[in-house]
Short mmCIF file of C-alpha atoms in Angstrom, two decimals:
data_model
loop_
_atom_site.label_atom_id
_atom_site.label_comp_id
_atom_site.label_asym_id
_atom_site.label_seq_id
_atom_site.Cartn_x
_atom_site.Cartn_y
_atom_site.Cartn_z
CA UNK A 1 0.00 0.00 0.00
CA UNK A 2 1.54 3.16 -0.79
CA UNK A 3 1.12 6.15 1.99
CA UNK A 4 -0.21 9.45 1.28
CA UNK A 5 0.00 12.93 2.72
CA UNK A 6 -3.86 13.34 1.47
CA UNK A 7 -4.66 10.56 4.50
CA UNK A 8 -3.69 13.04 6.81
CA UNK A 9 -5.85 15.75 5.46
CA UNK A 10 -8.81 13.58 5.36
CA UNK A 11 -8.09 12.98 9.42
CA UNK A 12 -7.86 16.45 9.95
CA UNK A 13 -10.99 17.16 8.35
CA UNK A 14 -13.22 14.40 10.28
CA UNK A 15 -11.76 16.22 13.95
CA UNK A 16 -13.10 19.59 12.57
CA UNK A 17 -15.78 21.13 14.71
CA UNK A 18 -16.71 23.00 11.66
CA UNK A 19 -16.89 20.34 9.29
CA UNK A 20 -18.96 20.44 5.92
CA UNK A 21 -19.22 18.35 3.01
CA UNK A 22 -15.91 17.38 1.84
CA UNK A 23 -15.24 17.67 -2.12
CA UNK A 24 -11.50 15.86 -3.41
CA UNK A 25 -10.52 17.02 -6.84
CA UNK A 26 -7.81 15.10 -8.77
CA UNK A 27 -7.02 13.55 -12.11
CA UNK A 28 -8.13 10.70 -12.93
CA UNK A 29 -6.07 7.69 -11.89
CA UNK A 30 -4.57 9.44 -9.00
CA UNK A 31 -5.90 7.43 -6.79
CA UNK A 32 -9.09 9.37 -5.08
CA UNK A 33 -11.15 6.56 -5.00
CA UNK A 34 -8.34 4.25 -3.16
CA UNK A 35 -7.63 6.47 -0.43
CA UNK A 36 -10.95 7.51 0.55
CA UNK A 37 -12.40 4.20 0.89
CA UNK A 38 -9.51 3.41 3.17
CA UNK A 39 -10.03 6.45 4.99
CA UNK A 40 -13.64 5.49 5.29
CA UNK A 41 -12.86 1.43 6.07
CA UNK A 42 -10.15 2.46 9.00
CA UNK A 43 -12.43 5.03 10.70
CA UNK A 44 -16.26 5.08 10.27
CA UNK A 45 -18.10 1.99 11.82
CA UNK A 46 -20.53 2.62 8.37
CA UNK A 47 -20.16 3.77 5.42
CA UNK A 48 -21.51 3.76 1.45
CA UNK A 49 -20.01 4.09 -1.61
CA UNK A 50 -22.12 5.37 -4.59
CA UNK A 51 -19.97 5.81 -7.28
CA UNK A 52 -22.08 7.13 -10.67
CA UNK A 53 -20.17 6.16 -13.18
CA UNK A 54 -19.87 2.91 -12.39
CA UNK A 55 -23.51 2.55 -11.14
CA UNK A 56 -25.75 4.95 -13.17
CA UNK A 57 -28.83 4.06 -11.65
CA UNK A 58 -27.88 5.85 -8.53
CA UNK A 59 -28.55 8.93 -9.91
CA UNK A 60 -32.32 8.67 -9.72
CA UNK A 61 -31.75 8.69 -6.18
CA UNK A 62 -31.51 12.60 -5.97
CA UNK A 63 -33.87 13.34 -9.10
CA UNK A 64 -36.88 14.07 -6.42
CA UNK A 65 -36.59 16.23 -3.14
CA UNK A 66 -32.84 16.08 -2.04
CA UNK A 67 -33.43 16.84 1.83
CA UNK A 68 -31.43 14.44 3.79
CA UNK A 69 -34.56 12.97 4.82
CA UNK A 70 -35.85 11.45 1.17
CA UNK A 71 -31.96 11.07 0.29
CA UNK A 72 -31.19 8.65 3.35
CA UNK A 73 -34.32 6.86 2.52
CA UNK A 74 -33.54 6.07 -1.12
CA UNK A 75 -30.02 5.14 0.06
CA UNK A 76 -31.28 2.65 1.49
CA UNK A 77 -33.53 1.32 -0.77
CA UNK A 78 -31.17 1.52 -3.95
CA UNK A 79 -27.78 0.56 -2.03
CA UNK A 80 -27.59 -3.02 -1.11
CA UNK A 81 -26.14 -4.06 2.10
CA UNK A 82 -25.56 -0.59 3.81
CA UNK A 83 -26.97 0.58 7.17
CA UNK A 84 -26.88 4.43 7.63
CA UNK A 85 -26.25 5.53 11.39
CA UNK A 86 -26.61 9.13 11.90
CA UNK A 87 -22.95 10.50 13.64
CA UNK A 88 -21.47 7.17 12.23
CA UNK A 89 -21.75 6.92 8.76
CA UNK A 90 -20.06 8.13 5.99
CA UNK A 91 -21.39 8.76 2.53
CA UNK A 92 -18.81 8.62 -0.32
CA UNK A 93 -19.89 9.79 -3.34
CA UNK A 94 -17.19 8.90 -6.28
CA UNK A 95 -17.47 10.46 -9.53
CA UNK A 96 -19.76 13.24 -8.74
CA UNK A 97 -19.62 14.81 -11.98
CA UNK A 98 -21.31 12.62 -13.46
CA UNK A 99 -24.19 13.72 -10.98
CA UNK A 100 -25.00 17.60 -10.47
CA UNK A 101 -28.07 17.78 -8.38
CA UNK A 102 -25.76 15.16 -6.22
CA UNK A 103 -23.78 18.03 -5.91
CA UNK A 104 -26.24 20.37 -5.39
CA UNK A 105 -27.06 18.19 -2.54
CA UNK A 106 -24.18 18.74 -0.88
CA UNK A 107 -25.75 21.80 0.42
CA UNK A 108 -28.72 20.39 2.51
CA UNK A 109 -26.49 17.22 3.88
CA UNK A 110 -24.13 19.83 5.44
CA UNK A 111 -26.81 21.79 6.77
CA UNK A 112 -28.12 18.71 8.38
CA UNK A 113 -24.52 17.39 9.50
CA UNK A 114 -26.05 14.03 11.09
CA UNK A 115 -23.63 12.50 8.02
CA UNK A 116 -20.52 12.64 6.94
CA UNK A 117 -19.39 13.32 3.41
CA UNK A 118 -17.26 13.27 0.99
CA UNK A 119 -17.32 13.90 -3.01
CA UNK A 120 -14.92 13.17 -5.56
CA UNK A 121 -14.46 13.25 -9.02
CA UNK A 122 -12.28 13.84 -11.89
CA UNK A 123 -13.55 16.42 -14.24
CA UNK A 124 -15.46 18.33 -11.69
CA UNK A 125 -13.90 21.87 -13.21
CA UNK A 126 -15.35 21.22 -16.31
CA UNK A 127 -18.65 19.75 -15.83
CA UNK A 128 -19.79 22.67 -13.06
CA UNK A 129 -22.12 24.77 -15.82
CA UNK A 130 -24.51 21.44 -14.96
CA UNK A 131 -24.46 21.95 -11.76
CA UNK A 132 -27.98 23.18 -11.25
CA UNK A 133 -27.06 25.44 -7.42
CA UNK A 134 -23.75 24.94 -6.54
CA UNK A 135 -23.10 24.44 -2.96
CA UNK A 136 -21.25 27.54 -2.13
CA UNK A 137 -20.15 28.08 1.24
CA UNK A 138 -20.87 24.50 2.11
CA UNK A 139 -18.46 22.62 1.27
CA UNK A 140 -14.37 22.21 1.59
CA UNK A 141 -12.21 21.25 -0.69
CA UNK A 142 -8.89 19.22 -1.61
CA UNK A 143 -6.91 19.02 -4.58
CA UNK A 144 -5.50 15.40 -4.92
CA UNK A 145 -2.40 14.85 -7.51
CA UNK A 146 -0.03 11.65 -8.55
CA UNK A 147 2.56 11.04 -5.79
CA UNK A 148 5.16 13.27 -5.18
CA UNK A 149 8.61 13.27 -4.91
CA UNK A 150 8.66 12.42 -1.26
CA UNK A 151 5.80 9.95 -1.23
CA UNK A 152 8.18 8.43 -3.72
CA UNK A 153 10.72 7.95 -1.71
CA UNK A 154 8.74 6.46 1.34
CA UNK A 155 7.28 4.04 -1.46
CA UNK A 156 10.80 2.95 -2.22
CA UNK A 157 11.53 2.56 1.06
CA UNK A 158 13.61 5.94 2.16
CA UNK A 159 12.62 6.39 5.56
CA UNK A 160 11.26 10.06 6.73
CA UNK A 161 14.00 10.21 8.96
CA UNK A 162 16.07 9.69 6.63
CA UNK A 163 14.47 12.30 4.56
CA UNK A 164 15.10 14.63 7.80
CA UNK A 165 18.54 14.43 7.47
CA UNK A 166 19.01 15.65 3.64
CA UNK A 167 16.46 18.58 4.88
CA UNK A 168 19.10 19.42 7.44
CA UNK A 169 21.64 19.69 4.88
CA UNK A 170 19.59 21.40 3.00
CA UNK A 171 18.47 24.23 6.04
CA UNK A 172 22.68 24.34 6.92
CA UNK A 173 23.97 24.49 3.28
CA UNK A 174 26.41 21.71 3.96
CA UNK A 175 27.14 19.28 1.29
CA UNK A 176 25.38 15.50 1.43
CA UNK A 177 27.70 12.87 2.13
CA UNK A 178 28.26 11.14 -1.53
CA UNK A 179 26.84 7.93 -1.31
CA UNK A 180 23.61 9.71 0.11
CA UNK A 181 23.86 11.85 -3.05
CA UNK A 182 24.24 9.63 -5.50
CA UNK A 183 21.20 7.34 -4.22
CA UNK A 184 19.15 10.32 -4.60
CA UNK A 185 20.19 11.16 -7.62
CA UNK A 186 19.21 8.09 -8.97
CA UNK A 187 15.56 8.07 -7.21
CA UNK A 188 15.07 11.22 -8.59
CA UNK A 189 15.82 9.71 -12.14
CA UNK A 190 13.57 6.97 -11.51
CA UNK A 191 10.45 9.73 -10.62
CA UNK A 192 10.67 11.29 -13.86
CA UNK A 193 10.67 8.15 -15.60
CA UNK A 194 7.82 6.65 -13.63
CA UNK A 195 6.23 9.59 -12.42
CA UNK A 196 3.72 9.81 -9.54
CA UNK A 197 0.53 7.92 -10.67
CA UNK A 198 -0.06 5.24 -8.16
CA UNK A 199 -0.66 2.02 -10.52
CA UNK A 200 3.00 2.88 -12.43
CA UNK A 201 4.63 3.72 -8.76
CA UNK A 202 3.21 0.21 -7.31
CA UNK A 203 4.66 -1.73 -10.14
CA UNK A 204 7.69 -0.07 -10.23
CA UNK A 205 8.17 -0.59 -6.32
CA UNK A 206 7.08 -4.39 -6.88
CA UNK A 207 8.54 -5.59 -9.63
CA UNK A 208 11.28 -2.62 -11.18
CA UNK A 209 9.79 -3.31 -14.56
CA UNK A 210 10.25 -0.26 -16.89
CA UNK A 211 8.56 -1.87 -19.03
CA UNK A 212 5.38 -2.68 -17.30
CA UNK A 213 4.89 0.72 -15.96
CA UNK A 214 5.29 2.43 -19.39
CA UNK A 215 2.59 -0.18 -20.76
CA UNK A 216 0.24 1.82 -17.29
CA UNK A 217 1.54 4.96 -18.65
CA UNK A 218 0.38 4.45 -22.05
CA UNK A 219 -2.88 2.88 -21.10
CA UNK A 220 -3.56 5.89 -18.57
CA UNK A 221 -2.90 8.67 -21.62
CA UNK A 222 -5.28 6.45 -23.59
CA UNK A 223 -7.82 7.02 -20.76
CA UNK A 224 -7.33 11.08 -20.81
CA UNK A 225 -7.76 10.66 -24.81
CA UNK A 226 -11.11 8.68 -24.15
CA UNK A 227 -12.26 11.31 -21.41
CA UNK A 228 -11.47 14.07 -24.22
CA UNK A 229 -14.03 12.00 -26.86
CA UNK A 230 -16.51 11.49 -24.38
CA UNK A 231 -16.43 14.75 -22.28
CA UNK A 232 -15.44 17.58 -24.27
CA UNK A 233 -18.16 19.18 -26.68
CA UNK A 234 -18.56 19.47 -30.34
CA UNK A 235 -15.14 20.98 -31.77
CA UNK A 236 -13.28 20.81 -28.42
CA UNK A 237 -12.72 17.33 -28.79
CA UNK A 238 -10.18 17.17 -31.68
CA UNK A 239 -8.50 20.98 -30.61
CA UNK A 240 -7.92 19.49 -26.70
CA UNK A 241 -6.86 16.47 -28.29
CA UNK A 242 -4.27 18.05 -30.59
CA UNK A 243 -3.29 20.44 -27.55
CA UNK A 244 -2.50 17.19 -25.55
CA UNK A 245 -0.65 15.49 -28.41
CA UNK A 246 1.33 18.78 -28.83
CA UNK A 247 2.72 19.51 -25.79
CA UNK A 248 6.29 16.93 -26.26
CA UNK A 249 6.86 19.51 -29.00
CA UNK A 250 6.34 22.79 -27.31
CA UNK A 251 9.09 21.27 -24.30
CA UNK A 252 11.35 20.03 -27.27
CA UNK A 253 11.10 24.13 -28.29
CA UNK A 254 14.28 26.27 -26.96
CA UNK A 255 11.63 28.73 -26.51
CA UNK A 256 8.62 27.09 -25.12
CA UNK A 257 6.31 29.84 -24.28
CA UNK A 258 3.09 27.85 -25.76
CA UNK A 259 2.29 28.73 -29.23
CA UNK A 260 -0.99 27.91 -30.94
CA UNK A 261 0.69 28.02 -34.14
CA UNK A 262 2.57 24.26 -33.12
CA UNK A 263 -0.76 23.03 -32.61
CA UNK A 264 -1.73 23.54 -35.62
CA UNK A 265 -0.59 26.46 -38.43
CA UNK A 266 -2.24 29.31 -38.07
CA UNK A 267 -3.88 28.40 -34.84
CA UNK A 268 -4.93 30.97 -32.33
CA UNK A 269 -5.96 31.50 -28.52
CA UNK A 270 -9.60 32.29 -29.78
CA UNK A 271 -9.81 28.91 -31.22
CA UNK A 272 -7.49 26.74 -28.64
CA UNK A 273 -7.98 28.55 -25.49
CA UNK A 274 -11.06 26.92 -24.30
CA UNK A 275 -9.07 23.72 -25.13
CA UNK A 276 -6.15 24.39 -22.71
CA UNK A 277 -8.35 25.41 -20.17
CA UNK A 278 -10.21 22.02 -20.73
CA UNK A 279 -7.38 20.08 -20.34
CA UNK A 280 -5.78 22.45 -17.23
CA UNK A 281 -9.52 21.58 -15.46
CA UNK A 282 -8.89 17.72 -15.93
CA UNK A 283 -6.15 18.05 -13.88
CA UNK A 284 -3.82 17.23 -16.83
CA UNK A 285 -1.50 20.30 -17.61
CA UNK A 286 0.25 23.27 -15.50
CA UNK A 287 0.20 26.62 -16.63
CA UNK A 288 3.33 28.65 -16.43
CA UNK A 289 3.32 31.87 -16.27
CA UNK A 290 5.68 34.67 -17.59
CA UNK A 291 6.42 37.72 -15.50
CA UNK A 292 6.42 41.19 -17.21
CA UNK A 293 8.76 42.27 -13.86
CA UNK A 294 10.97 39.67 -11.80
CA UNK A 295 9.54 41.18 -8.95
CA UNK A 296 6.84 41.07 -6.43
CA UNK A 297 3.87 40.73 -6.27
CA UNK A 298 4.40 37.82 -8.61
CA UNK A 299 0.72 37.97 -9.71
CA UNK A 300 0.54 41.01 -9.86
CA UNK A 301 3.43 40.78 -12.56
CA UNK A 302 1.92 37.77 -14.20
CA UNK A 303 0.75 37.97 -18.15
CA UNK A 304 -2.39 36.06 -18.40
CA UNK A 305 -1.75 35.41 -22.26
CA UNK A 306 2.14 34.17 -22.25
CA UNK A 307 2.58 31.24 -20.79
CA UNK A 308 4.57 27.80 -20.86
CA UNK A 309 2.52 24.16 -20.66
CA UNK A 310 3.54 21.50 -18.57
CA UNK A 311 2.29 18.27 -17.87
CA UNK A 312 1.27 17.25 -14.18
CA UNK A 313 2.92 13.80 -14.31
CA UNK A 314 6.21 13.92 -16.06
CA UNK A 315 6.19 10.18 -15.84
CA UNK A 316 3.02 10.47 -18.54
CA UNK A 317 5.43 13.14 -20.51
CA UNK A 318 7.95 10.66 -20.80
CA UNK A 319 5.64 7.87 -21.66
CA UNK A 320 4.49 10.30 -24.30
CA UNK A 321 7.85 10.46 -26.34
CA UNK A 322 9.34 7.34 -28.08
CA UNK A 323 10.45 4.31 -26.49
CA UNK A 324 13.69 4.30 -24.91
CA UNK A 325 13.59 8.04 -23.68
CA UNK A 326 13.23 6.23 -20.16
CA UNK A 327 16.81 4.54 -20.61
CA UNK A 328 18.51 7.77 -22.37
CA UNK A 329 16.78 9.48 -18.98
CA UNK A 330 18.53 7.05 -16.55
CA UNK A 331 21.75 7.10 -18.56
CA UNK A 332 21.81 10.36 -18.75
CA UNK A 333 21.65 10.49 -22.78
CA UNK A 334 18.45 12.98 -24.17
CA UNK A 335 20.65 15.58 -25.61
CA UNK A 336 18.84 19.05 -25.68
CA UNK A 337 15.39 17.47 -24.97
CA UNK A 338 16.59 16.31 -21.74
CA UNK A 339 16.32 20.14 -20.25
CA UNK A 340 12.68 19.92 -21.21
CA UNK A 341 12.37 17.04 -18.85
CA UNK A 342 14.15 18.26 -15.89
CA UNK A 343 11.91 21.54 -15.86
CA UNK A 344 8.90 19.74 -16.09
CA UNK A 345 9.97 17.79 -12.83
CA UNK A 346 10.63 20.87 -10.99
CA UNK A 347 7.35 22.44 -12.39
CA UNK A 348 5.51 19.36 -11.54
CA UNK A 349 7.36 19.56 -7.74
CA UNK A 350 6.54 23.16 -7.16
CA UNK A 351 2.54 23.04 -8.04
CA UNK A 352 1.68 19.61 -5.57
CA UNK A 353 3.33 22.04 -3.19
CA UNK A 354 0.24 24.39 -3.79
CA UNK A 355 2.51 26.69 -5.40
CA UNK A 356 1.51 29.05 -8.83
CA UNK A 357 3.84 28.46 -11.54
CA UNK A 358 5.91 31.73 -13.04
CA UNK A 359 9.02 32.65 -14.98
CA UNK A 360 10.98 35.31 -16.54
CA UNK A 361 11.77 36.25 -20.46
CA UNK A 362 13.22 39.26 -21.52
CA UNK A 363 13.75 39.72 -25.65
CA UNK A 364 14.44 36.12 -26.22
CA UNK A 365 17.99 36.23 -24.70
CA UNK A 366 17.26 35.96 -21.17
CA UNK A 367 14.85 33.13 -19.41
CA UNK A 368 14.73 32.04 -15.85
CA UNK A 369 12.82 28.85 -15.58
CA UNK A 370 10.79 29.80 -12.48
CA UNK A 371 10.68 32.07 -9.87
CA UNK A 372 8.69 31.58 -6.52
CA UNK A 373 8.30 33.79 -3.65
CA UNK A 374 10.61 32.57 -0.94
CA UNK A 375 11.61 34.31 2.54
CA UNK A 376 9.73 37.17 1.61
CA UNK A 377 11.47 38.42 -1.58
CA UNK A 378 11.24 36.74 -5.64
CA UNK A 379 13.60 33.97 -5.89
CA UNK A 380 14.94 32.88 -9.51
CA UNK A 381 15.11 29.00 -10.21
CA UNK A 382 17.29 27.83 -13.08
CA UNK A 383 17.13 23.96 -13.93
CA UNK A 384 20.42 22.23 -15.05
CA UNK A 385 20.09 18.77 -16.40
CA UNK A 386 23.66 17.65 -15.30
CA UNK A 387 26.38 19.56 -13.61
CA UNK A 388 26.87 22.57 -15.27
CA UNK A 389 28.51 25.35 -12.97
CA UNK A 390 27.12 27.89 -15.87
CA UNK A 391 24.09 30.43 -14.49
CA UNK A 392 24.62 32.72 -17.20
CA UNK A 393 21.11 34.02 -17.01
CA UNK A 394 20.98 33.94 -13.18
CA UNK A 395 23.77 35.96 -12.57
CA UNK A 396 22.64 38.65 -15.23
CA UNK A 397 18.88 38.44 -14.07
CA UNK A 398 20.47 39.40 -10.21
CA UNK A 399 22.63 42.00 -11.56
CA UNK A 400 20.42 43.92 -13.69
CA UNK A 401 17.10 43.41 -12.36
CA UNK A 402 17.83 43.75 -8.22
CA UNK A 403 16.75 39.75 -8.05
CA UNK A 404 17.98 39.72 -4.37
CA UNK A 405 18.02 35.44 -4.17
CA UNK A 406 18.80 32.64 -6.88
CA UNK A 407 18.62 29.30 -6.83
CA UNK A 408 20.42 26.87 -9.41
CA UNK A 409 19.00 23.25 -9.32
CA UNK A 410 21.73 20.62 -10.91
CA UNK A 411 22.67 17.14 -10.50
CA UNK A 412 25.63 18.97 -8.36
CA UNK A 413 25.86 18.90 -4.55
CA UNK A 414 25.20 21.72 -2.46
CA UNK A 415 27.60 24.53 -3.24
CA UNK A 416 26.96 28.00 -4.43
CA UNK A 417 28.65 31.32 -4.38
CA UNK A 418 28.36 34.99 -3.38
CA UNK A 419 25.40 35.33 -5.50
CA UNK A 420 23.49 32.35 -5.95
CA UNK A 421 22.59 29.08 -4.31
CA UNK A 422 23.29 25.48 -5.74
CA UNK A 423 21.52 22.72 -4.54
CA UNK A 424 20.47 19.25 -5.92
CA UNK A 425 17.34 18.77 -7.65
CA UNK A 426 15.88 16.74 -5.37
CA UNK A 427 16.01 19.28 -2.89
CA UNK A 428 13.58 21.65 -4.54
CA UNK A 429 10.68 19.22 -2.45
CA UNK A 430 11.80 21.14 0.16
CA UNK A 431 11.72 24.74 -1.80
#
């Protein structure tokens, strides 16, 4: 079984005096359903599952009245085998976009509060227009993702302690001892090749089969392309799809702000916006946003129409690109491309932390991957795919633009100098 910070959330949101209907947001395949039902198994002495797409005919249960009343009652009738105590039950409803007066029920069953529950689903930012009243103000929310780096390691056995100690290195900018180093070096590797989604982490843990867990990767990118046919309308079907398919391309680009015109020639943001945005509310894609000023606010300084596109599971990037791009990763052996990768980690590291994604480009000659707000003041991030003392763009970015903090993330151990920070990439979990 493979551990998860979400747990954790879930338990703080059962003590709550001020609880309300819970609502978990994720991808699919990230493993919602999993984790809830054990959450539900190890503490509730009852609880139902009602999951919509699996079981259609549970929708009719909220087409009448949806007071908890008439709701428990049809429960009951239409769920086999469940008994529904009032204070100790839970009711789990999976796949709730696939039901929108279920979620406008959410409303009432909080108000009531004799029941526990919790909603999840994996298009739930796209399907919200048929929501007829949307429970505002009634319910709480979590965002679920793929595992990350450090739920990684504790699948792979890497104790927290352990974990600890590289933080400590990391707080005292000491150096890790080598062999320490090296072994995370190579775990890191190994999460960009198999990425965070649970099935490919459990095989990988199991077994160490590359080549079963790109046969899951492929298999789960064939799933988003089957949620594209059957979810998206009309026209947005084939423009998400070709988004999707395109986005190996745009990271293949030395300059990778997203342009429309890859997609397809002579594409445009009135025609493919909708379809990004589509694809960002699936819980497939991070948007990356370039800064008109280095500086804070970074918001404030954000362009809403330049922006870079990553995906949320470089694992699935990888498993995107031809076969054998997982070995040339491991070796070491991706040429240009293999930059591409390596920011896509650190993108997909930075937004499970919660954070907003940004960078800097100045006249095509100047780029710093990210930049994050850190002790107070705009910190620049540059991502080096192998040890390469160069920070070209760092160093200029601090000099000209009064950057006060930089941060170069390489394959190198912790070192630095007057103006800049250099730490391993694996230390940017703790960024």
């Amino acid at each position: 079984m493979l551990k998860r910070k979400i747990y954790d959330d879930l338990m703080r949101w059962k003590s709550s005096n001020a609880k309300q209907c819970l609502v978990v947001k994720g991808a699919r395949q990230v493993g919602k359903t999993f984790i809830i039902e054990l959450f539900a198994h190890n503490n509730y002495k009852h609880y139902a599952t009602l999951n919509f797409e699996k079981n259609p005919a549970y929708k009719a249960i909220f087409d009448g009245d949806l007071d908890t009343e008439t709701l428990i009652k049809q429960i009951s009738l239409r769920v086999a085998g469940v008994e529904l105590i009032p204070y100790e039950t839970l009711l789990f409803f999976d796949e709730i976009q696939s039901c929108p007066r279920a979620r406008t029920a959410l409303k009432f069953l909080t108000q009531d509060g004799r029941f526990d529950v919790i909603a999840s689903g994996s298009l739930l930012g796209i399907n919200y227009k048929e929501v007829p009243s949307y429970p505002v103000g009634y319910v709480d929310h979590l965002e679920m993702h793929s595992l990350d780096f450090e739920e990684f390691l504790w699948a792979n056995g890497v104790m927290p302690s352990s974990i600890a100690d590289i933080k400590e290195y990391f707080i005292d900018k000491k150096a890790v001892p080598t062999a320490m180093h090296e072994r995370m070096i190579e775990l890191f590797k190994e999460y960009i090749v198999v990425g965070g989604m649970p099935r490919a982490v459990y095989e990988f843990v199991t077994n160490h089969n590359f080549a079963n867990v790109l046969k899951i990767q492929k298999a789960i990118i064939n799933d988003y392309i089957d949620d594209i046919a059957k979810y998206a309308e009309g026209a947005e079907k084939a423009k998400a799809r070709a988004c999707f398919l395109s986005i190996p391309k745009h990271l293949s680009k030395d300059y990778k702000k997203f342009q429309y015109s890859i997609v397809e020639r002579g594409g445009s943001a009135r025609k493919f916006g909708g379809s990004l945005m589509w694809l960002y509310d699936a819980g497939i894609i991070n948007f990356c946003y370039n800064l008109s000023l280095p500086e804070l606010p970074l918001e404030g300084n954000s362009k809403s129409d330049v922006f870079k596109v990553y995906m949320c599971d470089t694992g699935l990037l990888m498993a995107m690109l031809e076969e054998g791009s997982q070995v040339d990763i491991i070796d070491g052996n991706l040429g240009i491309y293999k930059g591409a990768i390596y920011e896509n980690i650190i993108a997909d590291i930075f937004a499970k932390s919660g954070k907003k994604l940004y960078y800097f480009e100045h006249n095509g000659n100047l780029e710093i991957d990210f930049f994050i707000r850190r002790n107070k003041v705009a910190t620049a991030i540059e991502v080096k795919s192998a040890e390469n003392t160069k920070a070209k763009s760092l160093e200029t970015v601090i000099a000209r633009y009064g950057v006060k903090h930089g941060i170069k993330l390489s394959t190198k151990n912790v070192g630095g100098t007057d103006t800049f920070d250099s730490l391993p990439l694996y230390m940017a979990m703790f960024l």
